[in-house]
Short mmCIF file of C-alpha atoms and ligand atoms in Angstrom, two decimals:
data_model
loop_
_atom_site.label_atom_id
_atom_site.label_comp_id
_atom_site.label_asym_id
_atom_site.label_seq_id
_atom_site.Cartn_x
_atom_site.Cartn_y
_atom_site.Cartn_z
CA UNK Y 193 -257.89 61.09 128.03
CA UNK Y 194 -255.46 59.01 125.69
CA UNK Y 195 -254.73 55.52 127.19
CA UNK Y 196 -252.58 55.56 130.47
CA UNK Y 197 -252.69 51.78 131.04
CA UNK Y 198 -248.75 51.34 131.42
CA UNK Y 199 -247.49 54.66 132.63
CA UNK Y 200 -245.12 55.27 134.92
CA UNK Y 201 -244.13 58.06 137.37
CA UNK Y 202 -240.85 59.08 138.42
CA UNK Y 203 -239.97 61.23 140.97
CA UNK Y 204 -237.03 63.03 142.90
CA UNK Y 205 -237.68 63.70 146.29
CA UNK Y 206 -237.21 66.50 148.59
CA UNK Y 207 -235.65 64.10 151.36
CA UNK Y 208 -237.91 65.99 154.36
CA UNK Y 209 -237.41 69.52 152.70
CA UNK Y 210 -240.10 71.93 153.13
CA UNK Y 211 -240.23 73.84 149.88
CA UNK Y 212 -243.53 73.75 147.79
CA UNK Y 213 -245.51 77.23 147.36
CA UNK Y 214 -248.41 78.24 145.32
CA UNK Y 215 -252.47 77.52 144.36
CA UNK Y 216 -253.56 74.33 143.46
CA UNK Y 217 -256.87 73.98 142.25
CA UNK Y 218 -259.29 70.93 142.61
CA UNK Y 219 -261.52 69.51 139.82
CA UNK Y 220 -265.50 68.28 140.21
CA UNK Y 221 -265.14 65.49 142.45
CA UNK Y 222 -265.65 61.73 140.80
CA UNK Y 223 -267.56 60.88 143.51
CA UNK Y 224 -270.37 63.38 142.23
CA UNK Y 225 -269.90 63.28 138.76
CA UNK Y 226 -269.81 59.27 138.47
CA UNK Y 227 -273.70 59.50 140.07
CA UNK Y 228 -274.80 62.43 138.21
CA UNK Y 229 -273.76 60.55 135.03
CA UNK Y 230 -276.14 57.56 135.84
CA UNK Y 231 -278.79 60.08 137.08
CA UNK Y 232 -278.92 60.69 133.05
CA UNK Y 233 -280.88 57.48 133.20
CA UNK Y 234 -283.93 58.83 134.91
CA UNK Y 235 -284.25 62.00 132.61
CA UNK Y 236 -286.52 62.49 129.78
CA UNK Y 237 -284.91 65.49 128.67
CA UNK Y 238 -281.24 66.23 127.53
CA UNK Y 239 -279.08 67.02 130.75
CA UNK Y 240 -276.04 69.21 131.00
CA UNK Y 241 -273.23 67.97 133.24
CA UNK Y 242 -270.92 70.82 134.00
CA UNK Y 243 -267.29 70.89 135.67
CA UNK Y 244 -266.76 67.02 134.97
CA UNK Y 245 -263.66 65.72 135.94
CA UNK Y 246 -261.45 64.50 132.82
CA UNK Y 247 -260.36 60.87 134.35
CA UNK Y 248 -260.71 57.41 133.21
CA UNK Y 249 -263.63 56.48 135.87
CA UNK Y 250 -265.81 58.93 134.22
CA UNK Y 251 -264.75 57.89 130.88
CA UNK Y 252 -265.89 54.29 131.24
CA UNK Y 253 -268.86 55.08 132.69
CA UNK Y 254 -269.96 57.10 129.59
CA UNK Y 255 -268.62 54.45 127.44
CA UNK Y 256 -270.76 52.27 129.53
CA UNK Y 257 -274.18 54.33 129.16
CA UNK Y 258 -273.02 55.24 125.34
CA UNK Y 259 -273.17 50.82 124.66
CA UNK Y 260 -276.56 50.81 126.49
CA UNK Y 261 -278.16 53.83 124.13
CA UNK Y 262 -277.47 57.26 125.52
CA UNK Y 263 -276.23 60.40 123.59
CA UNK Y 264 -273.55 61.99 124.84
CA UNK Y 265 -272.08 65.09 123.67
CA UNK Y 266 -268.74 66.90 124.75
CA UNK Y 267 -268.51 70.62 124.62
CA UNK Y 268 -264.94 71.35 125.54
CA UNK Y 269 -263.22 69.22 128.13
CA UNK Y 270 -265.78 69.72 130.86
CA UNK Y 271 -269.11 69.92 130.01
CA UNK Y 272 -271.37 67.11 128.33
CA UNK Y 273 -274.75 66.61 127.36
CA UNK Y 274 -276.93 63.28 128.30
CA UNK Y 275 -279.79 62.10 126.00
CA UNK Y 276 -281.51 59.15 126.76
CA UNK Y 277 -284.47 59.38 124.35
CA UNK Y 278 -283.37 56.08 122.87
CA UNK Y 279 -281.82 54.52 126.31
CA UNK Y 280 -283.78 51.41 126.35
CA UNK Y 281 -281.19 48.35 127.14
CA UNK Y 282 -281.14 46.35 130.15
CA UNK Y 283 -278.27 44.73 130.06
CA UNK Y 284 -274.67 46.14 131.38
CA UNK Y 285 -271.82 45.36 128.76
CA UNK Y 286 -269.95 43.07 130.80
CA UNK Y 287 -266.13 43.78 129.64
CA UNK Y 288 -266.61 47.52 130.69
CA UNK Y 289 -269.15 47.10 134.12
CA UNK Y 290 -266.51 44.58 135.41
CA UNK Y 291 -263.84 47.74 135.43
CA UNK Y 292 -266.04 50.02 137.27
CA UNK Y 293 -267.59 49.57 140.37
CA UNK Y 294 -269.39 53.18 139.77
CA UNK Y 295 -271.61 51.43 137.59
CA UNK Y 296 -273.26 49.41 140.12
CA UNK Y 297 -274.85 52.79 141.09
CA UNK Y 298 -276.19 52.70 137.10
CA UNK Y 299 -278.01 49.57 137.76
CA UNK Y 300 -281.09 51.05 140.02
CA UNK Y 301 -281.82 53.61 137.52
CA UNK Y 302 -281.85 51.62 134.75
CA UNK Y 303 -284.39 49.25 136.14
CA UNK Y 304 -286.72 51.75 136.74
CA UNK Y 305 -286.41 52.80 133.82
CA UNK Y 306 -286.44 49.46 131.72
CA UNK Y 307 -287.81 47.51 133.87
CA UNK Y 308 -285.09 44.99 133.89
CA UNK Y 309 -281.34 44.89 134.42
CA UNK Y 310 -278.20 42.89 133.59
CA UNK Y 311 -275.15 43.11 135.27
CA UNK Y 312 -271.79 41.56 136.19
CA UNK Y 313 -270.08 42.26 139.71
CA UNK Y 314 -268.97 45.35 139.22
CA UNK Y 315 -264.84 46.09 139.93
CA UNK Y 316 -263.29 48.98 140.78
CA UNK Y 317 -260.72 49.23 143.85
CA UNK Y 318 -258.81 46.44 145.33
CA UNK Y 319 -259.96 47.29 148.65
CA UNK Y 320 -261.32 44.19 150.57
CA UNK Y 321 -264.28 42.73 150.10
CA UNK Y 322 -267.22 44.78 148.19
CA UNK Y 323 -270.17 43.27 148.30
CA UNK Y 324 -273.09 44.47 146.57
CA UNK Y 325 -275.99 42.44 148.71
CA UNK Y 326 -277.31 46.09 149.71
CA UNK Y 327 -278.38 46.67 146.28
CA UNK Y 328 -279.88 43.36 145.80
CA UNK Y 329 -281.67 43.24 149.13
CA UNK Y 330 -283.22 46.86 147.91
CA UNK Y 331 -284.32 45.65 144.72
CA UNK Y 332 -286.28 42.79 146.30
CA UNK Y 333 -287.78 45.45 148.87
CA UNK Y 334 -289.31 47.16 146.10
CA UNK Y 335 -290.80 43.78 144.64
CA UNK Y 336 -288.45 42.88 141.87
CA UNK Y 337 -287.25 39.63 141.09
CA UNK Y 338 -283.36 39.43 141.55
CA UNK Y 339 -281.44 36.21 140.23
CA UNK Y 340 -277.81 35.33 140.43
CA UNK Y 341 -276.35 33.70 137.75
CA UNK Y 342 -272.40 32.61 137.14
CA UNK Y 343 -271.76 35.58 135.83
CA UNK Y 344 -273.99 38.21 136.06
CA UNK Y 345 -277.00 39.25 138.21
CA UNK Y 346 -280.77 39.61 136.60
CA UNK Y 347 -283.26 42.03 138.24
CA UNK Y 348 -286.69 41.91 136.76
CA UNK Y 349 -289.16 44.54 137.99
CA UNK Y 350 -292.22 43.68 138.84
CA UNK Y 351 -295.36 44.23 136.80
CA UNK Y 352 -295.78 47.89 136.46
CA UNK Y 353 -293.08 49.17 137.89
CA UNK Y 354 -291.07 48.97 141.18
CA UNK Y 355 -292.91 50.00 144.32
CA UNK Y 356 -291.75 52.47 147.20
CA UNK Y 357 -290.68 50.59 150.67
CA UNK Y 358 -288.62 51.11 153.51
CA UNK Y 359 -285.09 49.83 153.25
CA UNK Y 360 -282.60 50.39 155.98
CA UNK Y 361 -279.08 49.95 155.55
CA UNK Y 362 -276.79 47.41 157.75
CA UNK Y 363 -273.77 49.59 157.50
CA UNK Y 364 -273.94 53.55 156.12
CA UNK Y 365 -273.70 53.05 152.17
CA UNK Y 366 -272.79 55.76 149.79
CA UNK Y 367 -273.77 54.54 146.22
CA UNK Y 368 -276.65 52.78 148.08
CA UNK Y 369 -277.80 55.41 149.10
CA UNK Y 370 -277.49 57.29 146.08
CA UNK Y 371 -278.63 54.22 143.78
CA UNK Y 372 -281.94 53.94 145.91
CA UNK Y 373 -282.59 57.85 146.20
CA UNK Y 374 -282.26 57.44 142.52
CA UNK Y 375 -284.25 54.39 141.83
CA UNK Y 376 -287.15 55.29 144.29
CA UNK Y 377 -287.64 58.72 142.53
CA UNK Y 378 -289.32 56.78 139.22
CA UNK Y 379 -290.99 54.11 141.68
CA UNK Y 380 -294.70 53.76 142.43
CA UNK Y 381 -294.89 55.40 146.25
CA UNK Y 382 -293.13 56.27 149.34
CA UNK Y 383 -289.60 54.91 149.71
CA UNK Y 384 -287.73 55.67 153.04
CA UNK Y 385 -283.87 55.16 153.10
CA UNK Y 386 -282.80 54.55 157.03
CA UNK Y 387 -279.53 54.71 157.96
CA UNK Y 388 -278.44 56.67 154.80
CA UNK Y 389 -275.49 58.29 153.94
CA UNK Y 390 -274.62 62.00 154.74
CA UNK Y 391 -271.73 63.06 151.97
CA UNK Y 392 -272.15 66.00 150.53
CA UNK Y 393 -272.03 64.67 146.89
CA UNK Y 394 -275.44 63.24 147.97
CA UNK Y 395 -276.57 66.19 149.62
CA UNK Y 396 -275.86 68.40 145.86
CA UNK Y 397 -276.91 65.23 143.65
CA UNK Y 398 -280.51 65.12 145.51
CA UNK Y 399 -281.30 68.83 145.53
CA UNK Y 400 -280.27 68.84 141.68
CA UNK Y 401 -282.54 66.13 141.34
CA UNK Y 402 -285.65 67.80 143.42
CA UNK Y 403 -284.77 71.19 140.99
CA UNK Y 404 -285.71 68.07 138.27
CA UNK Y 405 -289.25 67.37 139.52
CA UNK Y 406 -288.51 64.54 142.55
CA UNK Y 407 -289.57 64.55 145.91
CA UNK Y 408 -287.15 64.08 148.13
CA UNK Y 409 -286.85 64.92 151.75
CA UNK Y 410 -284.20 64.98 154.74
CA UNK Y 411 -280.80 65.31 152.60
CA UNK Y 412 -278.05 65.11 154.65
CA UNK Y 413 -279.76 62.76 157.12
CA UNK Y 414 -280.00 59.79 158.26
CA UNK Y 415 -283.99 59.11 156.75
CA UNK Y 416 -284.05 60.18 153.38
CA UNK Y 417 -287.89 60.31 152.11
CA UNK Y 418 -288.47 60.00 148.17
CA UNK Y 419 -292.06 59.74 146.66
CA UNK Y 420 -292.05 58.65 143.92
CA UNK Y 421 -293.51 59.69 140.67
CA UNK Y 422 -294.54 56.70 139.46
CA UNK Y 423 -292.56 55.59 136.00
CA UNK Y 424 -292.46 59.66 135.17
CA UNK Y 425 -289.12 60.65 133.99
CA UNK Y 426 -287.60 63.84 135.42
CA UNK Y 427 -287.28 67.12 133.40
CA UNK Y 428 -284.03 69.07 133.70
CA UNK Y 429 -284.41 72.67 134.29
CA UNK Y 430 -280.78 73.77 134.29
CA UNK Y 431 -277.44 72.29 133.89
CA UNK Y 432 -275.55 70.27 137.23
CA UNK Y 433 -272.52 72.18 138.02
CA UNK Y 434 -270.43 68.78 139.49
CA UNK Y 435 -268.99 70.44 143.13
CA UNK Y 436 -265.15 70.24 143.57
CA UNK Y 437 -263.25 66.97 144.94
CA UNK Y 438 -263.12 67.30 148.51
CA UNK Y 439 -260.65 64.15 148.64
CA UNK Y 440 -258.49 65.86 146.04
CA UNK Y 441 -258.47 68.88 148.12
CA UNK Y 442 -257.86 66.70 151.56
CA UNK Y 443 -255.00 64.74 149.33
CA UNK Y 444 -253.07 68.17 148.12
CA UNK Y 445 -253.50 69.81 152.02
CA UNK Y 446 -251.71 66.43 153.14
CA UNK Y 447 -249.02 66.89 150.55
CA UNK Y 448 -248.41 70.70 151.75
CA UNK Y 449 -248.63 69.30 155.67
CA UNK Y 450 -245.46 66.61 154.06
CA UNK Y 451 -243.56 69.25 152.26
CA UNK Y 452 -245.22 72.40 152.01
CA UNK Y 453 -244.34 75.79 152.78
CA UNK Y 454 -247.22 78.13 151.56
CA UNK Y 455 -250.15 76.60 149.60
CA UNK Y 456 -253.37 77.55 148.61
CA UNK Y 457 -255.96 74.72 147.40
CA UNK Y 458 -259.02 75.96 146.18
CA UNK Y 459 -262.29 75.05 144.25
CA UNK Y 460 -263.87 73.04 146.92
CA UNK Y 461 -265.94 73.81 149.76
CA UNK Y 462 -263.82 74.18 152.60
CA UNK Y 463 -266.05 73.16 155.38
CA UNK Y 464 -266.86 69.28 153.64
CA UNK Y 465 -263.16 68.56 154.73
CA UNK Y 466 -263.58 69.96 158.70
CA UNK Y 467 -262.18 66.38 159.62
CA UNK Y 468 -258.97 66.82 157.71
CA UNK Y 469 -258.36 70.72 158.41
CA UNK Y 470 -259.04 70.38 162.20
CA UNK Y 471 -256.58 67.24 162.69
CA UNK Y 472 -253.42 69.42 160.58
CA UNK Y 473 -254.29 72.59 162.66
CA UNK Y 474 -253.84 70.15 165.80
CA UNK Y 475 -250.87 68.68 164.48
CA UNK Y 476 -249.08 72.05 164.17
CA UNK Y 477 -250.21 73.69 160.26
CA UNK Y 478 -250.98 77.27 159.99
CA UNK Y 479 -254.93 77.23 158.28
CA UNK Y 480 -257.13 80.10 157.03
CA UNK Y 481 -260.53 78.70 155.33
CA UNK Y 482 -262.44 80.76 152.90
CA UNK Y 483 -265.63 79.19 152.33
CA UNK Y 484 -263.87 77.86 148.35
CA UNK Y 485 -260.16 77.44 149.49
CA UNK Y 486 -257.79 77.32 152.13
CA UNK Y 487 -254.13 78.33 152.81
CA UNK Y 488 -251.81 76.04 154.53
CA UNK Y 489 -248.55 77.28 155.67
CA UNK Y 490 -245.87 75.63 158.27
CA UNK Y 491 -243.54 76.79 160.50
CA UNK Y 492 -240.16 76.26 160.31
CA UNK Y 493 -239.86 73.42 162.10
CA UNK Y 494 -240.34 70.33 159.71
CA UNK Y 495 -242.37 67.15 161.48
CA UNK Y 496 -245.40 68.50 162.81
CA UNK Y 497 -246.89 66.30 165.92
CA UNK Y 498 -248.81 63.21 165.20
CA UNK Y 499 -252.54 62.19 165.91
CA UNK Y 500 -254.72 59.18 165.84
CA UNK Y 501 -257.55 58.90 163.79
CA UNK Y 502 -260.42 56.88 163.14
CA UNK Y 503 -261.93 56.54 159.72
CA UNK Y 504 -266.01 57.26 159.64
CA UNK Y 505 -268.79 58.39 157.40
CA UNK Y 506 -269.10 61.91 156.87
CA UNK Y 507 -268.47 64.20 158.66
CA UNK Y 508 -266.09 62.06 159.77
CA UNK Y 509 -262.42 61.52 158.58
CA UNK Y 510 -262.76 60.03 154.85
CA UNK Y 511 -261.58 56.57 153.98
CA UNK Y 512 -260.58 58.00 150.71
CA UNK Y 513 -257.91 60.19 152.68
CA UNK Y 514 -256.39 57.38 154.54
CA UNK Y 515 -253.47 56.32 153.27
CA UNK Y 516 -252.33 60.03 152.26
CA UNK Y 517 -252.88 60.23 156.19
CA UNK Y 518 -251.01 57.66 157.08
CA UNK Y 519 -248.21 58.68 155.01
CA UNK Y 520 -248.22 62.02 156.73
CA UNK Y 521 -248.20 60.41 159.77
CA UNK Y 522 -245.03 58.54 159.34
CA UNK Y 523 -243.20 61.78 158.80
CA UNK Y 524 -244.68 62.98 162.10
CA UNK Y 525 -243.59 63.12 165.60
CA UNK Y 526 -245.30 60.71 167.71
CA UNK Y 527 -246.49 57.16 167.86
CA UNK Y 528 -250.26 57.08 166.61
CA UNK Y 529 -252.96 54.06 165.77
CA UNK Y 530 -255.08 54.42 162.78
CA UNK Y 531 -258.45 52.59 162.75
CA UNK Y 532 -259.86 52.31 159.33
CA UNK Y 533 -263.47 50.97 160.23
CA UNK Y 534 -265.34 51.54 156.89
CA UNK Y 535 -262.94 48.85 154.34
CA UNK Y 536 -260.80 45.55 155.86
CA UNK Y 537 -257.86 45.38 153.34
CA UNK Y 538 -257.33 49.24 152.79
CA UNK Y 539 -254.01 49.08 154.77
CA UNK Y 540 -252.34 46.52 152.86
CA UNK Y 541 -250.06 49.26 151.32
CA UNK Y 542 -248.38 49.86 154.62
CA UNK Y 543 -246.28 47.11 153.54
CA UNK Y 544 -244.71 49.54 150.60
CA UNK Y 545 -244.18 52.15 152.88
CA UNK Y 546 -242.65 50.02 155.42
CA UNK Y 547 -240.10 49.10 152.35
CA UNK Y 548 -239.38 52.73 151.91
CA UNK Y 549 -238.66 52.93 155.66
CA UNK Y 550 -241.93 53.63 157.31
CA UNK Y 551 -242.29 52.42 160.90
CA UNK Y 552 -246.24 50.93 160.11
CA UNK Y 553 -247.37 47.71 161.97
CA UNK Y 554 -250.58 46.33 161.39
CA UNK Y 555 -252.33 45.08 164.23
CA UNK Y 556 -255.06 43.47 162.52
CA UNK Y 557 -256.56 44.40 159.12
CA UNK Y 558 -258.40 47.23 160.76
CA UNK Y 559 -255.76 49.00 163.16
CA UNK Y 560 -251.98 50.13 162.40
CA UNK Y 561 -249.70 51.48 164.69
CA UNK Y 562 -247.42 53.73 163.01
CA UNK Y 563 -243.99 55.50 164.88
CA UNK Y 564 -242.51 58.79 163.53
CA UNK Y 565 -240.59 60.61 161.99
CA UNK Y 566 -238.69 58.04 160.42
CA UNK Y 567 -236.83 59.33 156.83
CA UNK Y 568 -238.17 57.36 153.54
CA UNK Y 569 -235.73 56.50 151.10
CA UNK Y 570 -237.21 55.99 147.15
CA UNK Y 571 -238.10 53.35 145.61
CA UNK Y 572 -239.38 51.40 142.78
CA UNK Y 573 -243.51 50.63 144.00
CA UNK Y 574 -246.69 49.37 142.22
CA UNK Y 575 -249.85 52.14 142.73
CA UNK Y 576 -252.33 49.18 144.01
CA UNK Y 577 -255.20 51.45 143.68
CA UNK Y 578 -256.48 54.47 143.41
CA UNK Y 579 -255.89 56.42 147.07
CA UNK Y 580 -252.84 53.93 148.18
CA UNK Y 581 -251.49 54.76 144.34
CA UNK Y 582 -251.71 58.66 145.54
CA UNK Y 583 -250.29 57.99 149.10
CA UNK Y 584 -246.95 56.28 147.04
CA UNK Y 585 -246.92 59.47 145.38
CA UNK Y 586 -246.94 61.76 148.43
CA UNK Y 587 -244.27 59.38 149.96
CA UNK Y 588 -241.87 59.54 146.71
CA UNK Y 589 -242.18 63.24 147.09
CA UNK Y 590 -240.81 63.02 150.72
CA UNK Y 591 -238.46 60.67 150.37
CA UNK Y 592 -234.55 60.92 149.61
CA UNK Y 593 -233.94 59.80 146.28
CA UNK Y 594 -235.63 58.64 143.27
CA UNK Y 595 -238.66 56.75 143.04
CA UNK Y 596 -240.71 54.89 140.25
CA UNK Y 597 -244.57 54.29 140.60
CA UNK Y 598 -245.69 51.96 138.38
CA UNK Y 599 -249.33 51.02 137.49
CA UNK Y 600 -250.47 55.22 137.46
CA UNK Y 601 -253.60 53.91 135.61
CA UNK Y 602 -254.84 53.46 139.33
CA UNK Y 603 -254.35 56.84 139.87
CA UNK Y 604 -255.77 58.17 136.92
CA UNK Y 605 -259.00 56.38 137.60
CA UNK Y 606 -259.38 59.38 139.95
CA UNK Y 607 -256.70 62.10 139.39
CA UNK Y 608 -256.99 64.37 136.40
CA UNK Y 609 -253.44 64.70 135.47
CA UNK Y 610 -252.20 65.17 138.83
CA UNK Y 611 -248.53 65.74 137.98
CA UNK Y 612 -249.18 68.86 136.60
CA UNK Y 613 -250.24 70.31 138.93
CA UNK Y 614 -248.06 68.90 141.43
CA UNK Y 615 -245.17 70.13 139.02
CA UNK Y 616 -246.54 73.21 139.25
CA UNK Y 617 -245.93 73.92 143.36
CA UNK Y 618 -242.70 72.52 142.61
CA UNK Y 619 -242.39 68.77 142.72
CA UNK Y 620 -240.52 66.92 140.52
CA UNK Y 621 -242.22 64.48 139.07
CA UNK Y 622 -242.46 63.29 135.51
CA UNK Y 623 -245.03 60.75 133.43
CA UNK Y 624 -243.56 58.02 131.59
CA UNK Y 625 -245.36 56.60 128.60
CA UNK Y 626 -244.36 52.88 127.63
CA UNK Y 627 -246.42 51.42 124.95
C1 LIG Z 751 -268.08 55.14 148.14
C2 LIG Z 751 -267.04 55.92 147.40
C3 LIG Z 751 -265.65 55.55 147.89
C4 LIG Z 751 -265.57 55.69 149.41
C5 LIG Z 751 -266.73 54.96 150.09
C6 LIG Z 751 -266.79 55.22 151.58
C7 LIG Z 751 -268.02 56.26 145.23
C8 LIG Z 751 -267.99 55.92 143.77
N1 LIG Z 751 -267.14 55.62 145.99
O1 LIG Z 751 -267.85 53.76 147.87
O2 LIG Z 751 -264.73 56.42 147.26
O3 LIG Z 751 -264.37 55.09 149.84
O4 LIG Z 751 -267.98 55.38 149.54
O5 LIG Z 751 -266.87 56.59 151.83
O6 LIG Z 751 -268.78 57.10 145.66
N2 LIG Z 751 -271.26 47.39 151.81
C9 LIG Z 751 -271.86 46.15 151.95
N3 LIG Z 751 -272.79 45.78 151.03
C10 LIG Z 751 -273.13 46.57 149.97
C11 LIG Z 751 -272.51 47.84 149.84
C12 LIG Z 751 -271.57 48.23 150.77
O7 LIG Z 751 -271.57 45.42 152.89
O8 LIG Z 751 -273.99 46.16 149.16
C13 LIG Z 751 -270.25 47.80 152.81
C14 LIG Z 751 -268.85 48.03 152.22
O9 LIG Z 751 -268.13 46.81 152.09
C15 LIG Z 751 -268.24 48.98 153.22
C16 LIG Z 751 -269.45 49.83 153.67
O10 LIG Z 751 -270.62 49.09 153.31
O11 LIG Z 751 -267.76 48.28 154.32
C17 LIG Z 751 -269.53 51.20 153.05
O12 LIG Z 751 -269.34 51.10 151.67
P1 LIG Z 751 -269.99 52.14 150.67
O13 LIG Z 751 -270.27 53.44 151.34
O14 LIG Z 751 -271.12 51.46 149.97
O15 LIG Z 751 -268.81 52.36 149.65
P2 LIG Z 751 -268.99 52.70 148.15
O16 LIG Z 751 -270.30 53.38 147.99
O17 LIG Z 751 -268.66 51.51 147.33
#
């Protein structure tokens, strides 16, 4: 991916008009493919990544693992090759760990694995407070030694090796529970995860990682039981085929519920977005689900009717698919409340929409009330991260005029090149370079 730091979209919208048609198709989701890539970590033989998403997330992260000793090696656009023969560093290159929050996931398997591990807070999204004292707390559980410095966090293992324990989570945590599912698999012992997550990115990344030699049982529950193999590193059998991007899927069925006419989105499994296709049937889209894709198509009537939703852990309605939501919703007929309950702060681009004529107010930093239909007009906006930066897009496609996203370096941290393929069902949209 060449360097997208200062590009800029610009797009004509359709002004309410219900016109795009075709097949869109989703890439391996980042949210899988970020995890698999510090999974590498825990392998003693060479292991194939397959159907990677091409976006900058994933591209720091291998930069990341690449500074701390692995071997990577690209075959075509999708497919790499992890060998961490030689991966013996413990300590995170700060300037790159401080872009990616991802890596935090990197830093249980690299203290099992080393022993010992370095790290700055990681970044990522500008979405309220992220604290990592889940992953801390853990590490202590299993008898290492953690110590916060100015500007960077030291985690010493304790002498031969971390131990299994029971660590229960305050509030349901995705890359915790994929960091100590990891972690826990080269530990000495039992480890039981309590109020773990249920995605379905954890659900594929564990099973690929039992096909490796762990033991791991109740995926896709709340208790999540890993014995651990005690310092042994895991053997890959075949390749990981990364699963598609429910979240990109759930983003391009919001667009076609804003301005679709007859869309097909496929290369995802259909039932990890229930929450999403279940709300747009209720709000008035036409939906047939194959078990990889799923056709939307509307009436002829434009706003559809508008629902309240509450954001939740899966299988509940994705944070990541918030804002697009929201956007939809202010095109729809009705007055709704959204509660997003998982980040404080993920609203804060109401405030944009409200400039291009949204009727959003925000009740707190958890609940907005938003009124539709009320017509957008286009404007000149800054994509403040990654999902908000996708929910300007949808809105510039709706509105009447022309628009200019700035900052699409948020968006590319997730999106492979998603104007093509929004060109391609008939937006129009263009990228800006400007050096
Ligand atoms: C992951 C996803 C992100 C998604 C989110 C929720 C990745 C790379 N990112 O983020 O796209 O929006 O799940 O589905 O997979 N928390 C703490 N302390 C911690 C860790 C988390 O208090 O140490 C809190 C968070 O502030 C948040 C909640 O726990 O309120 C859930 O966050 P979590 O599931 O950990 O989000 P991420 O894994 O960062």
């Amino acid at each position: 991916m060449s360097n997208t730091t200062n590009d800029t979209f610009h797009i004509t919208g359709l002004g309410g008009k219900r016109v795009l048609k075709g097949e869109v198709k989703v890439n391996g989701a980042k949210n899988a493919a970020l995890k698999a890539q510090a999974t590498a970590v825990l392998f003693g033989t060479p292991l194939t990544l397959a159907n990677m998403p091409d976006i900058a997330d994933v591209q720091k992260l291998d930069e990341l693992l690449e500074a701390m000793g692995m071997e990577i090696t690209k075959e075509g656009k999708r497919k790499r090759t992890y060998n961490a023969r030689h991966f013996s560093e413990s300590v995170f290159p700060a300037h790159i760990a401080k872009h990616i929050r991802a890596s935090v996931v990197a830093t249980g398997p690299v203290l099992a694995r080393t022993g010992k591990v370095v790290f700055p807070h990681p970044g990522g999204c500008v979405i309220g407070a992220r604290p990592i004292d889940f992953f801390l707390n853990g590490y202590k559980k299993m008898g290492a030694v953690v110590r916060e410095g100015k500007s960077a966090y030291t985690i010493i293992a304790p002498r031969g090796g971390l131990r299994g324990a029971e660590i229960f989570f305050p509030k349901v945590s995705v890359t915790g529970t994929e960091t100590f599912m990891m972690t826990a698999t080269l530990a000495h012992g039992t480890t039981v995860l309590k109020n773990a997550a249920m995605e379905p990115e954890i659900v594929s990344l564990g099973n690929f990682l039992k096909e490796s030699g762990a033991d791991i049982s109740g995926l896709g529950t709340p208790t999540i039981t890993i014995k651990g193999r005690g310092g042994k590193l895991l053997r890959a059998r075949s390749a990981y085929t990364i699963p598609g991007d429910r979240i990109e899927a759930g983003s391009f069925c919001i667009l076609v519920a804003l301005a679709g006419r007859d869309v097909t989105v496929s290369g995802f499994n259909s039932e990890e977005l229930d929450a999403l296709l279940f709300m747009l049937e209720d709000m008035g889209m036409n939906i047939e689900k194959e078990k990889r894709s799923v056709r939307l198509t509307a009436g002829t009537k434009t706003a559809l009717k508008s629902a309240s939703f509450t954001t939740h852990e899966y299988p509940g309605f994705p944070t990541d698919l918030q804002a697009p939501m929201v956007t939809l919703l202010t095109q729809s007929e009705g007055e709704t409340t959204v509660f997003e309950t998982i980040f404080e702060g993920r609203l804060r681009y109401t405030d944009e929409l409200k400039f291009m004529g949204a009727d959003i107010t925000l009740m707190d930093p958890h609940r907005a009330l938003v009124r539709g239909p009320k017509a957008l007009k286009g404007r000149t906006l800054e994509s403040p991260d990654l999902r908000a930066g996708l929910a300007y897009v949808l809105a510039a496609i709706v509105a009447e005029g022309k628009s200019t996203i700035h900052a699409v370096s948020n968006i590319d941290r997730g999106y492979e090149r998603v104007e093509e393929r929004l060109v391609s069902l008939g937006v129009d949209i263009e990228r800006v370079h400007q050096d």
